mmCIF file of C-alpha atoms and ligand atoms in Angstrom:
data_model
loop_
_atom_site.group_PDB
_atom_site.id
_atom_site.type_symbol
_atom_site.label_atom_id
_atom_site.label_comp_id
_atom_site.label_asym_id
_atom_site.label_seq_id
_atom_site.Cartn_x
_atom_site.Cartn_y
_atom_site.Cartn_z
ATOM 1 C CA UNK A 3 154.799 53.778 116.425
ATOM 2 C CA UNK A 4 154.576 51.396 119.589
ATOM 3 C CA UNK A 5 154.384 47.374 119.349
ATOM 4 C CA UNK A 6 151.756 45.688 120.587
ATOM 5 C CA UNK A 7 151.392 45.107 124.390
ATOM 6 C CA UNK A 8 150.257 41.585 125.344
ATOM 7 C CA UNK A 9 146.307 42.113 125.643
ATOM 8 C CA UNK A 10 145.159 40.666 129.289
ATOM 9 C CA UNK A 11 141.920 39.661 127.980
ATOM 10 C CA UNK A 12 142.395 38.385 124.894
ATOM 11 C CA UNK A 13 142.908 34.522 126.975
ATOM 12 C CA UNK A 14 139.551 35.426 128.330
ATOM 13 C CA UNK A 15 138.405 35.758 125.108
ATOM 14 C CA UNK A 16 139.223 32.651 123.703
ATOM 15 C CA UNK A 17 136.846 30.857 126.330
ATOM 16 C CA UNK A 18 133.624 32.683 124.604
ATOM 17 C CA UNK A 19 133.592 31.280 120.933
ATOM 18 C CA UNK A 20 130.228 30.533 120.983
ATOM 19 C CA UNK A 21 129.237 34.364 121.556
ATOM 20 C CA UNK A 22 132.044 35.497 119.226
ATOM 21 C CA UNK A 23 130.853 33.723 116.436
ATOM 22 C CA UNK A 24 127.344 35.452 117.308
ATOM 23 C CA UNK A 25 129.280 38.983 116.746
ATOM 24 C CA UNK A 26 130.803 37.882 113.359
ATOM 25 C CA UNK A 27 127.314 36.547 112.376
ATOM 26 C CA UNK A 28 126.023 40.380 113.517
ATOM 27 C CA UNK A 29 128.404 42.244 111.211
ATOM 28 C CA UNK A 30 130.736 44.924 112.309
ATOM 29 C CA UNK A 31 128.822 47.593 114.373
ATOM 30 C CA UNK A 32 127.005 45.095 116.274
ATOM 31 C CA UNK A 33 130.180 43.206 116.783
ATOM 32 C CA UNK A 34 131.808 46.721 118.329
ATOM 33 C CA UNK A 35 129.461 47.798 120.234
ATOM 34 C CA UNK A 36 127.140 45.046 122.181
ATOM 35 C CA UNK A 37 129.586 42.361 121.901
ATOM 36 C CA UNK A 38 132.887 43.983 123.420
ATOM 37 C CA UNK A 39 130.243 45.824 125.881
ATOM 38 C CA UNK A 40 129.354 42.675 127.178
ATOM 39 C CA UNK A 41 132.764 41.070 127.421
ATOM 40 C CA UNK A 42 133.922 43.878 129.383
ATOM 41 C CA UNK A 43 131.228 43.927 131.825
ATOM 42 C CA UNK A 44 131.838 40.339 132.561
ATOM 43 C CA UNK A 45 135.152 40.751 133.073
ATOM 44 C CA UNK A 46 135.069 44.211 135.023
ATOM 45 C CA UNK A 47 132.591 42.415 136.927
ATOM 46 C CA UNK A 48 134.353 39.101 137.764
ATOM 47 C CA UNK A 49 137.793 41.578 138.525
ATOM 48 C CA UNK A 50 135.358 43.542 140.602
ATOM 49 C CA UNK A 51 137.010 46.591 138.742
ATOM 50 C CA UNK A 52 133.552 48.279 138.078
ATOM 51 C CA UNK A 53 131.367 50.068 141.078
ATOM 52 C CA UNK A 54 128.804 47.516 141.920
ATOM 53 C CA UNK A 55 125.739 50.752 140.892
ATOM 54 C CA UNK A 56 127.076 51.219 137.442
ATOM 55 C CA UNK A 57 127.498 47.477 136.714
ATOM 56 C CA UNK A 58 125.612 46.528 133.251
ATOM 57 C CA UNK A 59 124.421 49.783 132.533
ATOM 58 C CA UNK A 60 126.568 50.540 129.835
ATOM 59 C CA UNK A 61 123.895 51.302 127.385
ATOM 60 C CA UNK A 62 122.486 54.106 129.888
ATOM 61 C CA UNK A 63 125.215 56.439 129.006
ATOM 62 C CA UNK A 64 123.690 56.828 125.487
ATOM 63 C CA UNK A 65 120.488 58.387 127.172
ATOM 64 C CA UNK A 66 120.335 61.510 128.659
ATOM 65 C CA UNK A 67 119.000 61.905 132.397
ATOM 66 C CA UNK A 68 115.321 63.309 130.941
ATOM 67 C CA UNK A 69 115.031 60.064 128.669
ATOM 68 C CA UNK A 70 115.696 61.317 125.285
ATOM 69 C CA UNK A 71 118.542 59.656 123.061
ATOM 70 C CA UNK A 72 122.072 61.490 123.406
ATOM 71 C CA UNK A 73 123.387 63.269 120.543
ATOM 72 C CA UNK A 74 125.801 60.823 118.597
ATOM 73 C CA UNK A 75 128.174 62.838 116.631
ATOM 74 C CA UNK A 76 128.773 66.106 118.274
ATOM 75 C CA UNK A 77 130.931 68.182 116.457
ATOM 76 C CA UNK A 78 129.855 69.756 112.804
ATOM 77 C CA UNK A 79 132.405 68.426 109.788
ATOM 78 C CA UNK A 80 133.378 71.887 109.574
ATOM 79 C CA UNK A 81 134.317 72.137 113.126
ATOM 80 C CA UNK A 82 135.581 68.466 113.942
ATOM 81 C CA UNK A 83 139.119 69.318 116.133
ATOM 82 C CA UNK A 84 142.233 67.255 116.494
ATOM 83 C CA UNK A 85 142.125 65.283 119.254
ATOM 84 C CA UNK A 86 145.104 63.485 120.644
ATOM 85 C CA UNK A 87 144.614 61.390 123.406
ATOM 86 C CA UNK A 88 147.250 61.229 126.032
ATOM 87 C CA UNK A 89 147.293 57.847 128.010
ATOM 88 C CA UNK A 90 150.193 56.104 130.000
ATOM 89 C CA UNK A 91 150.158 54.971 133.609
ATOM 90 C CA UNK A 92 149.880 56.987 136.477
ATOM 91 C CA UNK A 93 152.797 59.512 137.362
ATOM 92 C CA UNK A 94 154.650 58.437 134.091
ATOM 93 C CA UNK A 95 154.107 62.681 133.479
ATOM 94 C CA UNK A 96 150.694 63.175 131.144
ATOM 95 C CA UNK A 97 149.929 65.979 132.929
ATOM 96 C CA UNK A 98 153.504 67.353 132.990
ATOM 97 C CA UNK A 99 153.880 66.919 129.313
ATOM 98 C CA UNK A 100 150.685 68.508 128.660
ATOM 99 C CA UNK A 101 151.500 71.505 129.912
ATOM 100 C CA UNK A 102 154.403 71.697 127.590
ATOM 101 C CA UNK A 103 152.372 71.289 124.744
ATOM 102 C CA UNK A 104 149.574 73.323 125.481
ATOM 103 C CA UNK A 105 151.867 75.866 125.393
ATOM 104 C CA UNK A 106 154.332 74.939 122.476
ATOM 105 C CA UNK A 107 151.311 73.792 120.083
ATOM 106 C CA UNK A 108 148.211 76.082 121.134
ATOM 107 C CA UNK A 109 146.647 73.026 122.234
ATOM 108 C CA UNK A 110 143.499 72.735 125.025
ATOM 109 C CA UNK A 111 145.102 70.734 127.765
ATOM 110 C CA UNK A 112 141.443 68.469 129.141
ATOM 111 C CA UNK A 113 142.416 66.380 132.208
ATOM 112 C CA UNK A 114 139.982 63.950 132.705
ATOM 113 C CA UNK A 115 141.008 63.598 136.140
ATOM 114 C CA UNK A 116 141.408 67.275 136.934
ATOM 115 C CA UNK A 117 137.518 67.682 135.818
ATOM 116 C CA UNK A 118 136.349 64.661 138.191
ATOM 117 C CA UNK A 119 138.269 65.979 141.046
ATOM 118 C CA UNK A 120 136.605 69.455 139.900
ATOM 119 C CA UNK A 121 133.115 67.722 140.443
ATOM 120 C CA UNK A 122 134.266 66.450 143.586
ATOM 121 C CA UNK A 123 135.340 69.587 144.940
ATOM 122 C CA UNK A 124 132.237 71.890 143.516
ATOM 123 C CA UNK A 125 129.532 68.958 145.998
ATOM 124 C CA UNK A 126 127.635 67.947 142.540
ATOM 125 C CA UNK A 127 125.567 65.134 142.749
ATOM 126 C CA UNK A 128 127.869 62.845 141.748
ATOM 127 C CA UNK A 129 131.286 63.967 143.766
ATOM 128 C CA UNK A 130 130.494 61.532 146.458
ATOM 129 C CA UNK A 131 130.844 58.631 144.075
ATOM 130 C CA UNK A 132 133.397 59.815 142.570
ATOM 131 C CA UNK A 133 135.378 60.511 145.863
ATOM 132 C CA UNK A 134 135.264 56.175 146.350
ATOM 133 C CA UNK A 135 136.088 55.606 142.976
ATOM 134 C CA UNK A 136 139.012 57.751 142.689
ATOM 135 C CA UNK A 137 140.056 56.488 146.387
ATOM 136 C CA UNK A 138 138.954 53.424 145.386
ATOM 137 C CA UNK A 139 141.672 53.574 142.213
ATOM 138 C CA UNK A 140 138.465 52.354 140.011
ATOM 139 C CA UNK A 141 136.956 53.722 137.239
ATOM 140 C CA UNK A 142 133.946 56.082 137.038
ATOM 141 C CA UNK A 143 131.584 55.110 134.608
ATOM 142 C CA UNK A 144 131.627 56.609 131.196
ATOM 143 C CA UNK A 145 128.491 58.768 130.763
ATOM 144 C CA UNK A 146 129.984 60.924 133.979
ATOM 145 C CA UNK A 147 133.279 61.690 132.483
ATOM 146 C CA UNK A 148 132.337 62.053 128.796
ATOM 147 C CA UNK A 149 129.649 64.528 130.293
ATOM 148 C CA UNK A 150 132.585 66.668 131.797
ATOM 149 C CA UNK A 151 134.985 66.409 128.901
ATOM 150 C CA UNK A 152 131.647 67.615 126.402
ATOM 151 C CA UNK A 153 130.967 70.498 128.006
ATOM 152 C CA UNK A 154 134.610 71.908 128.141
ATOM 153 C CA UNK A 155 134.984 71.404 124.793
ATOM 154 C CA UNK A 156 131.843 72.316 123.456
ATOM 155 C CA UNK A 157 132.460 76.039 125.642
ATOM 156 C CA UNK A 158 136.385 76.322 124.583
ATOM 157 C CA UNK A 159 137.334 78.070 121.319
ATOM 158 C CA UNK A 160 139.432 75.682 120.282
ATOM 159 C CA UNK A 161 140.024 73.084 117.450
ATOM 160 C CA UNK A 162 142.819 71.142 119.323
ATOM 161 C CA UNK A 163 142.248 69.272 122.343
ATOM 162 C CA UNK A 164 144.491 67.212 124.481
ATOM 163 C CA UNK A 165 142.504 64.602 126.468
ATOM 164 C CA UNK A 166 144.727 63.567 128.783
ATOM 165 C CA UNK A 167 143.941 60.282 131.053
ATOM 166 C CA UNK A 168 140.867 59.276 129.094
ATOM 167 C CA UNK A 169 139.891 56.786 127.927
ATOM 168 C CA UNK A 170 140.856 54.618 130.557
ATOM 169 C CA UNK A 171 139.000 51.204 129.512
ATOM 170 C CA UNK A 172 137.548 49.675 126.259
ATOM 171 C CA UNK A 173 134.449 51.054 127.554
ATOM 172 C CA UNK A 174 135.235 54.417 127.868
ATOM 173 C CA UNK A 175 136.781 54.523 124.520
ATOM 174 C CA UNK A 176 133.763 52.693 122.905
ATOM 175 C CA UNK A 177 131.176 55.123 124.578
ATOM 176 C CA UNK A 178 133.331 58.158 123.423
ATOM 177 C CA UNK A 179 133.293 57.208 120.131
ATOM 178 C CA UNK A 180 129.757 56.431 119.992
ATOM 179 C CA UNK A 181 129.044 59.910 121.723
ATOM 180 C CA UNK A 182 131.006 61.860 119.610
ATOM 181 C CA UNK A 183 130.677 60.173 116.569
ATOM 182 C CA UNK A 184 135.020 60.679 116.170
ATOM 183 C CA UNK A 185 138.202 59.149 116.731
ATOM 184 C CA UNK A 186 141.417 60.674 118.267
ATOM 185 C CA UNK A 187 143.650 61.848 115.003
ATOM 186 C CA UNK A 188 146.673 60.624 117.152
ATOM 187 C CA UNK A 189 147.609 58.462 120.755
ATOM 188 C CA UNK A 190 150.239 59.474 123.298
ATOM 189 C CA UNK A 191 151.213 57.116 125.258
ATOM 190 C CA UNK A 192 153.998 57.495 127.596
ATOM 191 C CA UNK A 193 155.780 54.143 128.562
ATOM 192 C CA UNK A 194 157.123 54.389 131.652
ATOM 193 C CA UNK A 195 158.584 51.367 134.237
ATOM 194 C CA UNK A 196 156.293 50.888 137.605
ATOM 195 C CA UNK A 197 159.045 51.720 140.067
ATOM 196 C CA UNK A 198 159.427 55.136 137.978
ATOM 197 C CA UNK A 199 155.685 55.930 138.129
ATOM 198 C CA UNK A 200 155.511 54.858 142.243
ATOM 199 C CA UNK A 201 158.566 57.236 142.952
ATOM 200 C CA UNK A 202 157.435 60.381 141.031
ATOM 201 C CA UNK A 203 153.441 59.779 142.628
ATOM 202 C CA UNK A 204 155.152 59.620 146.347
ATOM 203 C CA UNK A 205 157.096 62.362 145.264
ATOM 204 C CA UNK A 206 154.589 64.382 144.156
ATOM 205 C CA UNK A 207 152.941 65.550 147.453
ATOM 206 C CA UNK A 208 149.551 67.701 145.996
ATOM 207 C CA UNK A 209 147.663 66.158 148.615
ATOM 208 C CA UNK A 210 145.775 63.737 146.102
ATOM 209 C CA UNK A 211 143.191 61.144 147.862
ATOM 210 C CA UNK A 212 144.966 58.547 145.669
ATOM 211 C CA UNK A 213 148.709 59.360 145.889
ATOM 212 C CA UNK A 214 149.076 57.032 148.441
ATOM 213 C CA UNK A 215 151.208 53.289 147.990
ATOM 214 C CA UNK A 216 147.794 51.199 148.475
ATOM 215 C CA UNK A 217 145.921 53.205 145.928
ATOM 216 C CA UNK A 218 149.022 53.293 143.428
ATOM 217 C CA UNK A 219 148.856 49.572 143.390
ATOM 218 C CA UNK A 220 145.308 49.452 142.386
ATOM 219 C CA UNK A 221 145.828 51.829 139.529
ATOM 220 C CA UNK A 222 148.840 49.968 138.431
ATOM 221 C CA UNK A 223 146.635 47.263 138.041
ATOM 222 C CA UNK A 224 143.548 48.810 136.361
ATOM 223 C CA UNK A 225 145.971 50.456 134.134
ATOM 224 C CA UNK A 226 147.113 47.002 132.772
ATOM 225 C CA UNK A 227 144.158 45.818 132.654
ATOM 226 C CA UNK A 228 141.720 48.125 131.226
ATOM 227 C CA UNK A 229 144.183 50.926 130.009
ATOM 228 C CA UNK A 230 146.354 49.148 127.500
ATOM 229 C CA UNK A 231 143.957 47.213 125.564
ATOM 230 C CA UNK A 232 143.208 50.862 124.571
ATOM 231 C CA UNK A 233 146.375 51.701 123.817
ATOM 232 C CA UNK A 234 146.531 48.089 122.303
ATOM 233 C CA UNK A 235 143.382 49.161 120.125
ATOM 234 C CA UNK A 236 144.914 52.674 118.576
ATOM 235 C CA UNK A 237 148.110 50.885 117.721
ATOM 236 C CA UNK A 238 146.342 48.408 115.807
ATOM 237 C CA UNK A 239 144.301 51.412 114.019
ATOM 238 C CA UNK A 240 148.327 52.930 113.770
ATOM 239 C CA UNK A 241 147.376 55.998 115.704
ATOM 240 C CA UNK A 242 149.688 55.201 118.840
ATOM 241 C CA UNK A 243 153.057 57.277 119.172
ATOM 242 C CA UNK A 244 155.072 55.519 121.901
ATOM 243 C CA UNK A 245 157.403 57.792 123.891
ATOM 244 C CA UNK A 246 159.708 56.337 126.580
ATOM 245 C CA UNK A 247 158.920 58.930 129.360
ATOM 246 C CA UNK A 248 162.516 58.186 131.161
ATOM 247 C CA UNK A 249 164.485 61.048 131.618
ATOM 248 C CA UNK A 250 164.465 64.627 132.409
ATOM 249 C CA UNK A 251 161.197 66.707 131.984
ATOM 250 C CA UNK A 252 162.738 68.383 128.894
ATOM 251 C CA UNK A 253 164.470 65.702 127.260
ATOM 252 C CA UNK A 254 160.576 63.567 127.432
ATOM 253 C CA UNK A 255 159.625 66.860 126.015
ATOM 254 C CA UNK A 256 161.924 66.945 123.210
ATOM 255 C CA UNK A 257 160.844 63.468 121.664
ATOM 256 C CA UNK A 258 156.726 65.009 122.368
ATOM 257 C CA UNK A 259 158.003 68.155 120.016
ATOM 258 C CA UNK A 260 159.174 65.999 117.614
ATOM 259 C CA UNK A 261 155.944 64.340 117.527
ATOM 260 C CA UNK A 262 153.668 67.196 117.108
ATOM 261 C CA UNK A 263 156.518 68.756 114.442
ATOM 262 C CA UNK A 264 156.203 65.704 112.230
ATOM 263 C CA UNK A 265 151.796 66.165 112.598
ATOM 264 C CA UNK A 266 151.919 69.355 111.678
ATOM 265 C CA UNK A 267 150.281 68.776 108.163
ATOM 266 C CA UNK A 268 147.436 66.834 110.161
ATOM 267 C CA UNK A 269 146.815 69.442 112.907
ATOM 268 C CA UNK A 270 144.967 73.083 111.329
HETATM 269 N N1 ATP B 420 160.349 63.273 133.318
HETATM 270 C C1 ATP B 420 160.152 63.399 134.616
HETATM 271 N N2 ATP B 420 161.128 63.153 135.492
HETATM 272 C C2 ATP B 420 160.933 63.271 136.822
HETATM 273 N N3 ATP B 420 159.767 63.654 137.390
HETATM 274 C C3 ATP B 420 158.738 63.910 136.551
HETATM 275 C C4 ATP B 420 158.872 63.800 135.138
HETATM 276 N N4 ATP B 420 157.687 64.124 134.590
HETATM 277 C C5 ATP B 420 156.856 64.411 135.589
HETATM 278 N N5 ATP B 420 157.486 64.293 136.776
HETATM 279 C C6 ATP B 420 156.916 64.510 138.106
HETATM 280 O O1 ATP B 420 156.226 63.308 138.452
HETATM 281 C C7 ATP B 420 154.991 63.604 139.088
HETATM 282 C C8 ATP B 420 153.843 63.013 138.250
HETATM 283 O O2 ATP B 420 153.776 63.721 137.024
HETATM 284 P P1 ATP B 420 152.382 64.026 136.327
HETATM 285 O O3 ATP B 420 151.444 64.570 137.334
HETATM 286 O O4 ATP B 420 152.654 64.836 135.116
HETATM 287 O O5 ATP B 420 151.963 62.529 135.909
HETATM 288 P P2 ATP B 420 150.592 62.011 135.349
HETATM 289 O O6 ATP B 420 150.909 60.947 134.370
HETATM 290 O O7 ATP B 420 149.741 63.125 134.864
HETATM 291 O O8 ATP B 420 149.991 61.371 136.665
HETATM 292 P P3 ATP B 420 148.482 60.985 137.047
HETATM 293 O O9 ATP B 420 147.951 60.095 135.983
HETATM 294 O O10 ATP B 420 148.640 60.271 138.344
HETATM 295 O O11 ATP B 420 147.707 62.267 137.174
HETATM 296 C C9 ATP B 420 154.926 65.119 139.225
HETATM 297 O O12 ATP B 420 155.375 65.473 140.510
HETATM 298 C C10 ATP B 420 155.889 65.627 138.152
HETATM 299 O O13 ATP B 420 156.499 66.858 138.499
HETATM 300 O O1 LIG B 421 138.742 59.156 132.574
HETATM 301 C C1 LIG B 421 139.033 59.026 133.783
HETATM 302 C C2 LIG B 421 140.094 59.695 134.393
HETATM 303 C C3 LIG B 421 140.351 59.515 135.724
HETATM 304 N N1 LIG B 421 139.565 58.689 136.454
HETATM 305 C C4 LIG B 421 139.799 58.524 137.900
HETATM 306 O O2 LIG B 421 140.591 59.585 138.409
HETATM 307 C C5 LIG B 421 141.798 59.068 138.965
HETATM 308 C C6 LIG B 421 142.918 60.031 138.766
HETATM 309 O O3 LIG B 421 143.093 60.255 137.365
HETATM 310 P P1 LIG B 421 144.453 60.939 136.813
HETATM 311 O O4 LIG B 421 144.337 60.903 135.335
HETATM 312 O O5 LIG B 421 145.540 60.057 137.309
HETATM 313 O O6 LIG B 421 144.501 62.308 137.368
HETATM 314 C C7 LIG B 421 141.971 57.703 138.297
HETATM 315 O O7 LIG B 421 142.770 56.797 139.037
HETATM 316 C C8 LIG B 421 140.524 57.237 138.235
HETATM 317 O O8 LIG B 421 140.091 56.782 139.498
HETATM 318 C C9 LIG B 421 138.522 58.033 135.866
HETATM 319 O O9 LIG B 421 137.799 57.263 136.523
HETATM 320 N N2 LIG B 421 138.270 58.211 134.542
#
C-alpha cells in the first residue's frame, strides 16, 4: 500500500472554514457530493484547468441529454464486476501494463483515453471538443467519458474491468461513483519520476496530438493537481497498490502479477 502524497489543495482548503463547517453541519452525502463539487470548480476554475463551456455544470452529468434523471447504480448486485482502476502519470506504462494483465488475468482492458480519441476519430458531436482538450492536456468533463466507459461495459461479457486513466480528478471520481452507484475493489497506481514519463512519451512516436514536450508539461501538471488527490483519496479508503514502474517492461510486470496473485480471493 502507497503513503500519502502531499494533497495540492488541501492549503486551499484551509482558507474556506466557513463553507466547511456548512458540509459537516450537512452530514456526510451532502458533504461528498455538493461541497467537494464546489471546491473543485473553484479551484479548476481559478487554475483555468476546466474548459470555460463545462465550467459549473457539474450537476448536468447526472441528467441525461432528454431531461430525465441518470440511472445511479448501474450494475445488478448479482452482476457488480471488479473494477481496478489504473492511474499514474502519463507514459509511466498504464497502457503497457494493461495489456499484460488483460491477458494474464482475463481482465477487460477500458482506456479512457483510447475511447475519447475513438470519439474523436468516429466525427461525433463531441470529437471537436475533445480534440482541444486532449491538445489542450485538460480534462473533458465527466458525463462525456463516463458515457463512453458505460457503454463498453454494459456491451462486454465481462465481470473484470480495468479502467485505465480514469478518473483523472476528484470530479471524475465523484461523478463515477454517483453514476454507478460502486467503488473500484482495488487502485493501480504506477509511480514513476517525470524525466522517466517525458522520455518514454517522446519515445513513443504513435503520432498522438499530445505527445509533444508543451503538452507533456501540461499533463504533468494536471496530473499533480487533479490526479493524485485521487490516488490520495483510495489510499486513504486502503484500496491503492503502489508499484514503482522503473525498470524493464517485465520486471514492472512481475510486481503487477504479484498484485493480482495476492487478490485472487477478491476477484471471481
Ligand atoms: N517499463 C518500461 N520501460 C521502458 N519503456 C516503457 C515501459 N513501459 C512502457 N514503456 C513505453 O513507454 C511508452 C508509454 O507507455 P504507455 O503508453 O503504456 O504509458 P501510459 O501510462 O499508458 O501513457 P499515457 O497515459 O500517456 O497514455 C510506450 O512507448 C511504452 O512502450
Ligand atoms: O478520463 C480521461 C482520460 C483521458 N483524458 C484526456 O485524454 C488524454 C490522454 O489520455 P491517456 O490516458 O494519457 O491516453 C489526457 O491527457 C486527457 O486530455 C480525459 O480527459 N479524461
Amino acid at each position: 500500500m502507497s503513503m500519502l502524497i502531499p494533497d495540492p489543495l488541501e492549503p486551499f482548503l484551509i482558507f474556506h472554514p466557513w463553507l466547511l463547517n456548512l458540509a459537516f453541519a450537512c452530514g456526510a452525502r451532502f458533504r461528498e457530493f455538493a461541497v467537494t463539487t464546489f471546491f473543485f470548480e473553484v479551484f479548476l476554475i481559478e487554475q483555468d484547468l476546466i474548459q470555460a463551456p463545462y465550467r459549473l455544470n457539474f450537476l448536468g452529468i447526472l441528467s441525461t441529454e432528454n431531461g430525465t434523471p441518470a440511472t445511479i447504480g448501474f450494475f445488478s448486485k448479482e452482476k457488480t464486476p471488479f473494477i481496478a482502476f489504473v492511474l499514474g502519470g502519463p507514459g509511466s506504462g498504464k497502457g503497457t501494463q494493461c495489456a499484460k494483465i488483460a491477458e494474464a488475468f482475463g481482465f477487460t482492458h477500458l482506456s479512457a483515453g483510447d475511447l475519447l480519441r475513438k470519439e474523436i476519430s468516429s466525427n461525433s458531436e463531441n470529437g471537436a471538443m475533445i480534440l482541444a482538450t486532449i491538445t489542450e492536456g485538460k480534462i473533458v468533463p465527466s458525463g462525456v467519458t463516463i458515457k463512453l466507459i458505460r457503454r463498453e461495459m454494459e456491451s462486454i461479457e465481462n465481470n473484470k474491468f480495468l479502467i485505465d486513466g480514469f478518473p483523472r480528478s476528484e470530479e471524475n471520481r465523484i461523478a463515477f461513483e454517483r453514476i454507478t452507484g460502486v467503488e473500484p475493489n482495488i487502485v493501480l497506481f504506477f509511480d514513476c519520476p517525470e524525466d522517466e514519463m517525458v522520455k518514454r512519451v517522446l519515445g513513443r512516436k504513435q503520432g498522438r496530438v499530445d505527445d509533444n514536450i508543451d503538452t507533456i508539461k501540461k499533463r504533468l501538471k494536471v496530473f499533480a493537481a487533479l490526479n493524485l488527490p485521487v490516488i490520495n483519496h483510495y489510499t486513504r479508503r486502503g484500496k491503492v497498490y503502489k508499484i514503482n514502474a522503473v525498470g524493464t517492461i517485465d520486471e514492472v510486470f512481475e510486481k503487477v502479477r504479484q498484485v493480482f496473485d495476492d487478490c485472487k480471493q477478491m476477484i471471481k
